[in-house]
mmCIF file of N, CA and C in Angstrom:
data_model
loop_
_atom_site.group_PDB
_atom_site.id
_atom_site.type_symbol
_atom_site.label_atom_id
_atom_site.label_comp_id
_atom_site.label_asym_id
_atom_site.label_seq_id
_atom_site.Cartn_x
_atom_site.Cartn_y
_atom_site.Cartn_z
ATOM 1 N N MET G 1 0.847 -1.182 0.000
ATOM 2 C CA MET G 1 0.000 0.000 0.000
ATOM 3 C C MET G 1 0.891 1.243 0.000
ATOM 4 N N LEU G 2 0.551 2.192 -0.805
ATOM 5 C CA LEU G 2 1.295 3.457 -0.853
ATOM 6 C C LEU G 2 0.873 4.362 0.290
ATOM 7 N N ASP G 3 1.796 5.168 0.751
ATOM 8 C CA ASP G 3 1.495 6.148 1.795
ATOM 9 C C ASP G 3 0.532 7.183 1.224
ATOM 10 N N PRO G 4 -0.635 7.388 1.857
ATOM 11 C CA PRO G 4 -1.596 8.371 1.339
ATOM 12 C C PRO G 4 -1.028 9.786 1.254
ATOM 13 N N LEU G 5 -0.049 10.088 2.100
ATOM 14 C CA LEU G 5 0.532 11.433 2.106
ATOM 15 C C LEU G 5 1.910 11.447 1.457
ATOM 16 N N ARG G 6 2.088 10.646 0.402
ATOM 17 C CA ARG G 6 3.400 10.578 -0.254
ATOM 18 C C ARG G 6 3.804 11.917 -0.853
ATOM 19 N N ASN G 7 2.859 12.786 -1.183
ATOM 20 C CA ASN G 7 3.149 14.136 -1.684
ATOM 21 C C ASN G 7 2.854 15.165 -0.597
ATOM 22 N N GLN G 8 3.158 14.796 0.634
ATOM 23 C CA GLN G 8 2.756 15.610 1.767
ATOM 24 C C GLN G 8 3.342 17.010 1.771
ATOM 25 N N SER G 9 4.519 17.223 1.215
ATOM 26 C CA SER G 9 5.119 18.555 1.258
ATOM 27 C C SER G 9 4.238 19.578 0.534
ATOM 28 N N VAL G 10 3.626 19.198 -0.559
ATOM 29 C CA VAL G 10 2.747 20.100 -1.305
ATOM 30 C C VAL G 10 1.512 20.445 -0.469
ATOM 31 N N ILE G 11 0.914 19.425 0.134
ATOM 32 C CA ILE G 11 -0.293 19.643 0.941
ATOM 33 C C ILE G 11 0.019 20.508 2.153
ATOM 34 N N PHE G 12 1.089 20.183 2.870
ATOM 35 C CA PHE G 12 1.428 20.954 4.061
ATOM 36 C C PHE G 12 1.864 22.380 3.729
ATOM 37 N N ASP G 13 2.445 22.600 2.560
ATOM 38 C CA ASP G 13 2.759 23.966 2.127
ATOM 39 C C ASP G 13 1.485 24.781 1.961
ATOM 40 N N PHE G 14 0.466 24.203 1.343
ATOM 41 C CA PHE G 14 -0.812 24.897 1.188
ATOM 42 C C PHE G 14 -1.418 25.223 2.557
ATOM 43 N N ILE G 15 -1.362 24.275 3.466
ATOM 44 C CA ILE G 15 -1.949 24.488 4.792
ATOM 45 C C ILE G 15 -1.201 25.587 5.536
ATOM 46 N N GLU G 16 0.118 25.555 5.510
ATOM 47 C CA GLU G 16 0.898 26.577 6.213
ATOM 48 C C GLU G 16 0.696 27.967 5.626
ATOM 49 N N LYS G 17 0.472 28.043 4.314
ATOM 50 C CA LYS G 17 0.228 29.327 3.662
ATOM 51 C C LYS G 17 -1.240 29.745 3.754
ATOM 52 N N GLU G 18 -2.055 28.903 4.424
ATOM 53 C CA GLU G 18 -3.493 29.141 4.576
ATOM 54 C C GLU G 18 -4.182 29.295 3.226
ATOM 55 N N GLU G 19 -3.809 28.442 2.288
ATOM 56 C CA GLU G 19 -4.401 28.448 0.953
ATOM 57 C C GLU G 19 -5.367 27.283 0.811
ATOM 58 N N TYR G 20 -6.323 27.452 -0.071
ATOM 59 C CA TYR G 20 -7.269 26.388 -0.370
ATOM 60 C C TYR G 20 -6.651 25.408 -1.351
ATOM 61 N N PHE G 21 -7.102 24.169 -1.278
ATOM 62 C CA PHE G 21 -6.705 23.178 -2.267
ATOM 63 C C PHE G 21 -7.842 22.184 -2.430
ATOM 64 N N ALA G 22 -7.867 21.522 -3.550
ATOM 65 C CA ALA G 22 -8.906 20.531 -3.836
ATOM 66 C C ALA G 22 -8.250 19.184 -4.069
ATOM 67 N N ILE G 23 -8.945 18.161 -3.643
ATOM 68 C CA ILE G 23 -8.495 16.798 -3.891
ATOM 69 C C ILE G 23 -9.467 16.207 -4.905
ATOM 70 N N HIS G 24 -8.955 15.955 -6.078
ATOM 71 C CA HIS G 24 -9.782 15.484 -7.183
ATOM 72 C C HIS G 24 -9.157 14.220 -7.753
ATOM 73 N N ALA G 25 -9.934 13.148 -7.775
ATOM 74 C CA ALA G 25 -9.441 11.879 -8.316
ATOM 75 C C ALA G 25 -10.651 10.981 -8.590
ATOM 76 N N PRO G 26 -10.441 9.965 -9.399
ATOM 77 C CA PRO G 26 -11.539 9.028 -9.671
ATOM 78 C C PRO G 26 -11.980 8.278 -8.407
ATOM 79 N N ARG G 27 -13.091 7.584 -8.519
ATOM 80 C CA ARG G 27 -13.611 6.780 -7.410
ATOM 81 C C ARG G 27 -12.594 5.722 -6.991
ATOM 82 N N GLN G 28 -12.657 5.380 -5.718
ATOM 83 C CA GLN G 28 -11.873 4.274 -5.178
ATOM 84 C C GLN G 28 -10.356 4.479 -5.297
ATOM 85 N N THR G 29 -9.896 5.716 -5.184
ATOM 86 C CA THR G 29 -8.449 5.963 -5.298
ATOM 87 C C THR G 29 -7.814 6.438 -3.990
ATOM 88 N N GLY G 30 -8.584 6.510 -2.899
ATOM 89 C CA GLY G 30 -8.009 6.837 -1.602
ATOM 90 C C GLY G 30 -8.178 8.269 -1.137
ATOM 91 N N LYS G 31 -9.148 8.989 -1.681
ATOM 92 C CA LYS G 31 -9.341 10.391 -1.261
ATOM 93 C C LYS G 31 -9.723 10.479 0.213
ATOM 94 N N THR G 32 -10.639 9.644 0.643
ATOM 95 C CA THR G 32 -11.072 9.678 2.044
ATOM 96 C C THR G 32 -9.945 9.237 2.962
ATOM 97 N N THR G 33 -9.215 8.216 2.570
ATOM 98 C CA THR G 33 -8.065 7.764 3.351
ATOM 99 C C THR G 33 -7.050 8.885 3.480
ATOM 100 N N LEU G 34 -6.811 9.603 2.406
ATOM 101 C CA LEU G 34 -5.887 10.738 2.432
ATOM 102 C C LEU G 34 -6.347 11.781 3.440
ATOM 103 N N LEU G 35 -7.612 12.128 3.423
ATOM 104 C CA LEU G 35 -8.122 13.146 4.345
ATOM 105 C C LEU G 35 -8.052 12.684 5.799
ATOM 106 N N HIS G 36 -8.352 11.418 6.053
ATOM 107 C CA HIS G 36 -8.257 10.894 7.414
ATOM 108 C C HIS G 36 -6.806 10.910 7.905
ATOM 109 N N GLU G 37 -5.888 10.496 7.064
ATOM 110 C CA GLU G 37 -4.472 10.494 7.437
ATOM 111 C C GLU G 37 -3.953 11.921 7.642
ATOM 112 N N LEU G 38 -4.383 12.843 6.793
ATOM 113 C CA LEU G 38 -4.004 14.241 6.932
ATOM 114 C C LEU G 38 -4.500 14.802 8.262
ATOM 115 N N ALA G 39 -5.750 14.552 8.585
ATOM 116 C CA ALA G 39 -6.310 15.033 9.851
ATOM 117 C C ALA G 39 -5.559 14.438 11.034
ATOM 118 N N HIS G 40 -5.257 13.155 10.968
ATOM 119 C CA HIS G 40 -4.534 12.494 12.056
ATOM 120 C C HIS G 40 -3.150 13.115 12.263
ATOM 121 N N ARG G 41 -2.425 13.328 11.177
ATOM 122 C CA ARG G 41 -1.067 13.911 11.293
ATOM 123 C C ARG G 41 -1.114 15.353 11.774
ATOM 124 N N LEU G 42 -2.087 16.127 11.311
ATOM 125 C CA LEU G 42 -2.191 17.515 11.768
ATOM 126 C C LEU G 42 -2.504 17.573 13.261
ATOM 127 N N ASN G 43 -3.407 16.722 13.714
ATOM 128 C CA ASN G 43 -3.748 16.688 15.136
ATOM 129 C C ASN G 43 -2.570 16.201 15.977
ATOM 130 N N LYS G 44 -1.831 15.243 15.457
ATOM 131 C CA LYS G 44 -0.692 14.684 16.181
ATOM 132 C C LYS G 44 0.410 15.722 16.381
ATOM 133 N N GLU G 45 0.638 16.574 15.368
ATOM 134 C CA GLU G 45 1.662 17.615 15.485
ATOM 135 C C GLU G 45 1.299 18.657 16.531
ATOM 136 N N GLY G 46 0.013 18.913 16.700
ATOM 137 C CA GLY G 46 -0.431 19.840 17.729
ATOM 138 C C GLY G 46 -0.554 21.286 17.301
ATOM 139 N N ASN G 47 -0.171 21.628 16.069
ATOM 140 C CA ASN G 47 -0.275 23.009 15.611
ATOM 141 C C ASN G 47 -1.662 23.332 15.083
ATOM 142 N N TYR G 48 -2.405 22.307 14.717
ATOM 143 C CA TYR G 48 -3.738 22.487 14.133
ATOM 144 C C TYR G 48 -4.698 21.512 14.798
ATOM 145 N N ILE G 49 -5.956 21.847 14.746
ATOM 146 C CA ILE G 49 -7.004 20.929 15.157
ATOM 147 C C ILE G 49 -7.860 20.681 13.924
ATOM 148 N N SER G 50 -7.931 19.445 13.503
ATOM 149 C CA SER G 50 -8.719 19.124 12.318
ATOM 150 C C SER G 50 -9.809 18.132 12.694
ATOM 151 N N VAL G 51 -10.910 18.218 11.962
ATOM 152 C CA VAL G 51 -12.067 17.370 12.227
ATOM 153 C C VAL G 51 -12.467 16.682 10.933
ATOM 154 N N VAL G 52 -12.662 15.392 11.004
ATOM 155 C CA VAL G 52 -13.192 14.644 9.862
ATOM 156 C C VAL G 52 -14.598 14.234 10.246
ATOM 157 N N TYR G 53 -15.536 14.500 9.378
ATOM 158 C CA TYR G 53 -16.946 14.362 9.704
ATOM 159 C C TYR G 53 -17.615 13.443 8.773
#
């Protein structure tokens, strides 16, 4: 299994710059897994509080 955040530097750059970004991909490609992993890592670092709903 590939790491869902394998391109994490791009995503975290957008977050640190407080910019919007979109996650666009076909069905069944791991978008939800990516968002859950992103929320978990952001919460673990302690600089942000993220909620997955």
